[in-house]
mmCIF file of C-alpha atoms in Angstrom:
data_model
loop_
_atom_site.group_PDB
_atom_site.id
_atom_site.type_symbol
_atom_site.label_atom_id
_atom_site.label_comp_id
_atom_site.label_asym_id
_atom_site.label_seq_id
_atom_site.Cartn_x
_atom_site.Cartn_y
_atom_site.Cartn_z
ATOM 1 C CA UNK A 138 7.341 -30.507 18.658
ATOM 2 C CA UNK A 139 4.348 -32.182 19.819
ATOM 3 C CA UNK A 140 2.085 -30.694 16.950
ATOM 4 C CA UNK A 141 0.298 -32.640 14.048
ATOM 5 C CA UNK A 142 1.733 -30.279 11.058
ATOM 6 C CA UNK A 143 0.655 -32.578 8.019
ATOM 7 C CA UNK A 144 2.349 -31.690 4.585
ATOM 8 C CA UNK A 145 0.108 -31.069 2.139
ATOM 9 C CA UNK A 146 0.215 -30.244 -1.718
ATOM 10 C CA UNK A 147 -1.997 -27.135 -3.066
ATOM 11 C CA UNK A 148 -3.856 -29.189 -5.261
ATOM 12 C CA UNK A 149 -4.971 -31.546 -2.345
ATOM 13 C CA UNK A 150 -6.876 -28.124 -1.136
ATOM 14 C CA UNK A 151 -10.329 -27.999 -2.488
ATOM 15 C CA UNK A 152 -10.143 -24.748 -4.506
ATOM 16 C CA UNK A 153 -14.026 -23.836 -2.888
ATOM 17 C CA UNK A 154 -11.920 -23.448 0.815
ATOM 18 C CA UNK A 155 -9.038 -21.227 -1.797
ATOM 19 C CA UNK A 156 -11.615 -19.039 -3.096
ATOM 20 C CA UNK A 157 -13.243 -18.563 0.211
ATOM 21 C CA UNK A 158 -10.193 -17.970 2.030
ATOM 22 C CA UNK A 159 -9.299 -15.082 -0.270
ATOM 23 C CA UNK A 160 -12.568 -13.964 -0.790
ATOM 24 C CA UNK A 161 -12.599 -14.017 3.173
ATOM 25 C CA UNK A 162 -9.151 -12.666 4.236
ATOM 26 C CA UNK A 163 -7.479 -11.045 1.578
ATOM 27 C CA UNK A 164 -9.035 -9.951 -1.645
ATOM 28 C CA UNK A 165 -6.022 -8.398 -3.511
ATOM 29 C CA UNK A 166 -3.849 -10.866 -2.476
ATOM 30 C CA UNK A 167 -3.112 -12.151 -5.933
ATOM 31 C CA UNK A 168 -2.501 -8.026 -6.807
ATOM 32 C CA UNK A 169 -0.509 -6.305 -3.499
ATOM 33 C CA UNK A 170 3.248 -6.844 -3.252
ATOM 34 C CA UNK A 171 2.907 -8.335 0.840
ATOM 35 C CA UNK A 172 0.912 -5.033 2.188
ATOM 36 C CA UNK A 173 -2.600 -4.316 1.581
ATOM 37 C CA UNK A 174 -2.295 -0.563 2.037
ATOM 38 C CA UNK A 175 -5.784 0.293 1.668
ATOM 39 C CA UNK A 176 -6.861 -2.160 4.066
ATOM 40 C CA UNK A 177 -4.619 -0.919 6.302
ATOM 41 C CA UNK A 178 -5.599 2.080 6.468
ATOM 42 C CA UNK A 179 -9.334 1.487 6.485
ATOM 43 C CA UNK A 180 -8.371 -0.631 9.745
ATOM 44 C CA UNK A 181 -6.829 2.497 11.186
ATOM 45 C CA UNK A 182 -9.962 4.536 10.474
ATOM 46 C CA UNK A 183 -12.075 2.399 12.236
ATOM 47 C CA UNK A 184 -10.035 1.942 15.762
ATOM 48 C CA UNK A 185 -9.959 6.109 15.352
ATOM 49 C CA UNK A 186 -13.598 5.560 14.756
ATOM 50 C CA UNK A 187 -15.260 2.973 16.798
ATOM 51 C CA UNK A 188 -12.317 2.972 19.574
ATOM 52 C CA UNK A 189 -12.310 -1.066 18.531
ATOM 53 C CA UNK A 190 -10.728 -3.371 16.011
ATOM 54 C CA UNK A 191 -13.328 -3.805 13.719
ATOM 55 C CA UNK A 192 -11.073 -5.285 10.801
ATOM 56 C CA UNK A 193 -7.618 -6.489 11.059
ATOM 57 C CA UNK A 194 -5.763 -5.162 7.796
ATOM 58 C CA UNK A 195 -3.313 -8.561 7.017
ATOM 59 C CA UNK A 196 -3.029 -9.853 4.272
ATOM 60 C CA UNK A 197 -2.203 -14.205 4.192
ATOM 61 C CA UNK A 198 1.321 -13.053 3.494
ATOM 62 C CA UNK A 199 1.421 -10.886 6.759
ATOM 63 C CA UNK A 200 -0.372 -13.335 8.487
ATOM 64 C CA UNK A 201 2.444 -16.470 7.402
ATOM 65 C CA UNK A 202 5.184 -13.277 8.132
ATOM 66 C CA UNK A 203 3.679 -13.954 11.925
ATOM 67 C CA UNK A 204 3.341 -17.751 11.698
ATOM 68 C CA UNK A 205 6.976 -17.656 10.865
ATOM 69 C CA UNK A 206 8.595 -15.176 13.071
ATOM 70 C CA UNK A 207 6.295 -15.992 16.214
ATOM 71 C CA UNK A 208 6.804 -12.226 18.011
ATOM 72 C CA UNK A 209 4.203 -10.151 18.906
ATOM 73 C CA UNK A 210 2.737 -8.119 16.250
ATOM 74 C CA UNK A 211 0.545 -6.266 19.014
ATOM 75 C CA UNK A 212 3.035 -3.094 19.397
ATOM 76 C CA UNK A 213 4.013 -0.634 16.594
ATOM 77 C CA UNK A 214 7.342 -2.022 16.105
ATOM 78 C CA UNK A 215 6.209 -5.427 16.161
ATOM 79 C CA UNK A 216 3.717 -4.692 13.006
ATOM 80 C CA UNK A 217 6.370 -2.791 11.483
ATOM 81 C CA UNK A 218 8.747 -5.953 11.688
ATOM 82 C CA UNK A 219 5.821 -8.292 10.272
ATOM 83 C CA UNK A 220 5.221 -5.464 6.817
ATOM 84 C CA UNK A 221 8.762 -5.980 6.147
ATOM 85 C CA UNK A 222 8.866 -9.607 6.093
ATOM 86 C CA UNK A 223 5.535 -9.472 4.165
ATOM 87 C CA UNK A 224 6.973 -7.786 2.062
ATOM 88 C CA UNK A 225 10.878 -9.956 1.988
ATOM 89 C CA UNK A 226 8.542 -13.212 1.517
ATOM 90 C CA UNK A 227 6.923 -11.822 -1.540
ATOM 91 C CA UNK A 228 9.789 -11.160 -3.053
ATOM 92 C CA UNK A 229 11.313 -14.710 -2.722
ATOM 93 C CA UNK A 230 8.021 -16.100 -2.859
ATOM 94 C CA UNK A 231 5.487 -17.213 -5.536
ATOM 95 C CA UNK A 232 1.827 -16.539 -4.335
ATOM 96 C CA UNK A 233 1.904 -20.570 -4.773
ATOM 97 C CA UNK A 234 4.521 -20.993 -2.596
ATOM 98 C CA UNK A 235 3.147 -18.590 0.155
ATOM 99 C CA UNK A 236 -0.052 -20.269 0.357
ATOM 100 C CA UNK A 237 1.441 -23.654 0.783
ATOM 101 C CA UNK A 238 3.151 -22.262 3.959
ATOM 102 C CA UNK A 239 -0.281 -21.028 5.208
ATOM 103 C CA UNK A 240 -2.387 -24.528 4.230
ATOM 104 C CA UNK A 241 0.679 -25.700 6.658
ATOM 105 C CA UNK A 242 0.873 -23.313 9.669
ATOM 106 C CA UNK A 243 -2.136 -21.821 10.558
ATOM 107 C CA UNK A 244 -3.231 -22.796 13.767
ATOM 108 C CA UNK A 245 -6.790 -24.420 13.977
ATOM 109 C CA UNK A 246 -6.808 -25.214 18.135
ATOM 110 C CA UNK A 247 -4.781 -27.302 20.658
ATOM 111 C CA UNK A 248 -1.839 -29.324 18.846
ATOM 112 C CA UNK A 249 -3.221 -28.859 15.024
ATOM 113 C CA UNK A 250 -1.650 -26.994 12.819
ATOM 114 C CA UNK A 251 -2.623 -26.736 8.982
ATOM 115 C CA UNK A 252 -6.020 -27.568 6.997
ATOM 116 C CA UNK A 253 -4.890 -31.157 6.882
ATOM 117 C CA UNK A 254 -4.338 -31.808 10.046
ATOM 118 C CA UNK A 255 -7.835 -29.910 11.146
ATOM 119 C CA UNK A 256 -9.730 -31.684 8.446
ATOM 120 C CA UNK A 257 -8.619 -34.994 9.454
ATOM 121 C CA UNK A 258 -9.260 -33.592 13.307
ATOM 122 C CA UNK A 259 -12.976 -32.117 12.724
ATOM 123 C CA UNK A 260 -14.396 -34.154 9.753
ATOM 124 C CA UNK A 261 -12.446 -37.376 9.413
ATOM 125 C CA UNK A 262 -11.305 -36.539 5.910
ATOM 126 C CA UNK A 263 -8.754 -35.020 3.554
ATOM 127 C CA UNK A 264 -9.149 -31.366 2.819
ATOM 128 C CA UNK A 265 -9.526 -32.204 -1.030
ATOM 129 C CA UNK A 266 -13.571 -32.296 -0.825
ATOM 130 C CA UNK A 267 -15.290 -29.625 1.198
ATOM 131 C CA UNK A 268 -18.809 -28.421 2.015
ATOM 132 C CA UNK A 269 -19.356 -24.607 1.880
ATOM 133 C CA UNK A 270 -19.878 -24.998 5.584
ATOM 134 C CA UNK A 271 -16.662 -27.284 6.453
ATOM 135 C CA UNK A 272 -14.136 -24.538 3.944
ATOM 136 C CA UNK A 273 -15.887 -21.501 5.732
ATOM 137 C CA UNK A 274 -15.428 -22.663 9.494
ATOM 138 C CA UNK A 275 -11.865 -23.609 7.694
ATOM 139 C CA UNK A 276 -11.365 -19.917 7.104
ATOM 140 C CA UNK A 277 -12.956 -18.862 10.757
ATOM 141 C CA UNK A 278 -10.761 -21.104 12.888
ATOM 142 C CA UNK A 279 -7.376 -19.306 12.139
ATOM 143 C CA UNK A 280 -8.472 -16.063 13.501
ATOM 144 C CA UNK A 281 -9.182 -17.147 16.633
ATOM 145 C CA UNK A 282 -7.814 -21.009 17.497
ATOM 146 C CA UNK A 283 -8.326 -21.383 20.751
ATOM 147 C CA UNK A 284 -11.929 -19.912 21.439
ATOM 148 C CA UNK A 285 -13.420 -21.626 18.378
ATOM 149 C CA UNK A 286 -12.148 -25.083 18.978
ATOM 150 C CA UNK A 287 -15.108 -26.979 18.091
ATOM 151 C CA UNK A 288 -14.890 -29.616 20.326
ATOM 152 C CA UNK A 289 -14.776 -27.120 23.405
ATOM 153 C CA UNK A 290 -17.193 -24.238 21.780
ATOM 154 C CA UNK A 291 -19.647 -25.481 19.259
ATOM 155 C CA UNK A 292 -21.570 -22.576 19.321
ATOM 156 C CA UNK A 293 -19.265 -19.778 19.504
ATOM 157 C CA UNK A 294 -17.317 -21.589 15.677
ATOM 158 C CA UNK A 295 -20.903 -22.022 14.379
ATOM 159 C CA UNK A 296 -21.198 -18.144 15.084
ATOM 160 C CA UNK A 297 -17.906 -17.208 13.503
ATOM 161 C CA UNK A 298 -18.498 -19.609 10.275
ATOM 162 C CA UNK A 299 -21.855 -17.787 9.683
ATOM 163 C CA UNK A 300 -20.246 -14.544 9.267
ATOM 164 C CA UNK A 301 -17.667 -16.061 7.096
ATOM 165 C CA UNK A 302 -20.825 -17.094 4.942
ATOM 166 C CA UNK A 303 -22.226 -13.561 5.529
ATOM 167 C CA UNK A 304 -19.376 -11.847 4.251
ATOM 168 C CA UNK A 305 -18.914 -13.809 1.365
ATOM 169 C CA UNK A 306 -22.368 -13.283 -0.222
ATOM 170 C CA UNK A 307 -22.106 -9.429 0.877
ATOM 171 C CA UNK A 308 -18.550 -10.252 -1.272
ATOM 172 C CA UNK A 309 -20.725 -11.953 -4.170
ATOM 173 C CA UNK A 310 -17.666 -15.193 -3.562
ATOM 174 C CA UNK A 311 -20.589 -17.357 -2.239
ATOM 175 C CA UNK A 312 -24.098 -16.938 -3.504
ATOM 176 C CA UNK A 313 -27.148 -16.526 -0.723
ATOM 177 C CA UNK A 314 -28.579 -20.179 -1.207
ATOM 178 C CA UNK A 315 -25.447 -21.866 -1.072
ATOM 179 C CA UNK A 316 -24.582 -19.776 1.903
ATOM 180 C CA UNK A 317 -28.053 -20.531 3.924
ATOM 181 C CA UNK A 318 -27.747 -24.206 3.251
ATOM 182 C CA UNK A 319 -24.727 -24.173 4.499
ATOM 183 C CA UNK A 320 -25.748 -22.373 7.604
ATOM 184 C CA UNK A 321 -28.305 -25.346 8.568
ATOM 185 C CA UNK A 322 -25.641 -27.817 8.700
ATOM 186 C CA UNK A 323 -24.474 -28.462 12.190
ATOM 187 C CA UNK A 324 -21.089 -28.509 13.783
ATOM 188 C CA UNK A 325 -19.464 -31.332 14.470
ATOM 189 C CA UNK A 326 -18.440 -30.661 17.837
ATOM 190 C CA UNK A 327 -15.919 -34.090 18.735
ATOM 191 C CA UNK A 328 -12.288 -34.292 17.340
ATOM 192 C CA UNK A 329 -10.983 -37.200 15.929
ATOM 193 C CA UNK A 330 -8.140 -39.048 16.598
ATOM 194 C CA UNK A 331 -5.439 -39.809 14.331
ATOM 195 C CA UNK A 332 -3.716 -42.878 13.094
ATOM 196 C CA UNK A 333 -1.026 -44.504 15.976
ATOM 197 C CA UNK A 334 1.542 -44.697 13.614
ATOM 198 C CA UNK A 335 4.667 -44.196 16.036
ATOM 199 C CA UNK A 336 5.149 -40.476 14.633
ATOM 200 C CA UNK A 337 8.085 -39.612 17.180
ATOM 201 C CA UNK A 338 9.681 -43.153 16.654
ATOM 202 C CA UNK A 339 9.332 -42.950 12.884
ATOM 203 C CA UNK A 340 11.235 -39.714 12.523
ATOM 204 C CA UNK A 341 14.080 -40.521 15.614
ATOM 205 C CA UNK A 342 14.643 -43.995 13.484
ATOM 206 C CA UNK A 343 14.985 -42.033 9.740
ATOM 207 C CA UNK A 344 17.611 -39.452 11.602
ATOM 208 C CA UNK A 345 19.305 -42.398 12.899
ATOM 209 C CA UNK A 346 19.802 -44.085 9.944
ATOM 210 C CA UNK A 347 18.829 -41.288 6.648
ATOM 211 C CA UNK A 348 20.225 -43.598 3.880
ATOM 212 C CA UNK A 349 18.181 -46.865 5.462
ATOM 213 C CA UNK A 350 14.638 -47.958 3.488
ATOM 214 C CA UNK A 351 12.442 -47.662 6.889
#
């Protein structure tokens, strides 16, 4: 479909972007059943509160519910719809398994999809071996794809990674050096391009001909 969606194993993730990404997005996610209740409702509080979203409330499994059902969860129904198959994916699922599906389909800007595929894209390398400031603007892509593209909005991902950092000391996942080294190094604001290995040809010639050594 157009999109480089690179299959890749959990332990080619370095564990630093694992840690960071739960530390980040979803705390309990090891402990809830899909839902994050108590986030949930702290997220409700604060819209009552500050008339604003000032946290979200999903959890990774809510957020691959989305990736995988592509509606709207924007409406009451449509965040209804996305608990439930939260909740239906946890019960098939490993916590293993779910965050395979998410190192695959969250979106990081454009046509990649996937820390591989954005790793390759940003930094010219596998996502095995991260800096503290590569995993965190990892983490801060997702949330917002299109506005913290690096190559189009250098500063506005620098911005975004920073509070990743932020909130990860504040979390004790990332300790305050670590995080303000990390803050000096810059963005890399050009995209790579990948291999011209004939993707589309490669996969119309292996349907073709399945039992064939291509």
């Amino acid at each position: 479909d157009g999109r480089w969606r690179l299959a890749v194993s959990n332990e080619a993730v370095d564990p630093r972007f694992v840690k960071m990404l739960i530390g980040y997005e979803d705390r309990r996610f090891y402990a809830h059943d899909g839902v994050d209740y108590r986030a949930l409702a702290r997220a409700v509080f604060q819209v009552a509160r500050h008339r604003r979203i000032v946290s979200g409330g999903s959890t990774l499994t809510m957020q691959v519910a989305r990736l995988l059902d592509h509606r709207s969860t924007r409406t009451v129904t449509g965040k209804l719809r996305q608990i439930l198959y939260a909740r239906k994916i946890e019960r098939q699922l490993s916590k293993q398994e779910i965050l395979s599906l998410y190192f695959v389909l969250a979106p990081y800007g454009g046509n990649l999809e996937g820390i591989r595929a954005a790793s390759l894209a940003y930094f010219g390398k596998e996502p095995g071996r991260l800096t503290s400031a590569e995993a965190a603007m990892l983490v801060a892509i997702p949330q917002a794809p299109e506005l913290r593209r690096p190559e189009r909005s250098p500063a506005g991902v620098r911005k975004a990674r920073d509070r990743v950092l932020d909130r990860l000391v504040r979390a004790r996942v990332l300790k305050a050096d670590d995080a303000r080294a990390a803050m000096g190094e810059p963005v890399r604001s050009r995209r790579r391009n990948f291999p011209k290995f004939a993707a589309h040809l490669a996969r119309r010639t292996r349907l073709q001909a399945p039992g064939r050594d291509h």
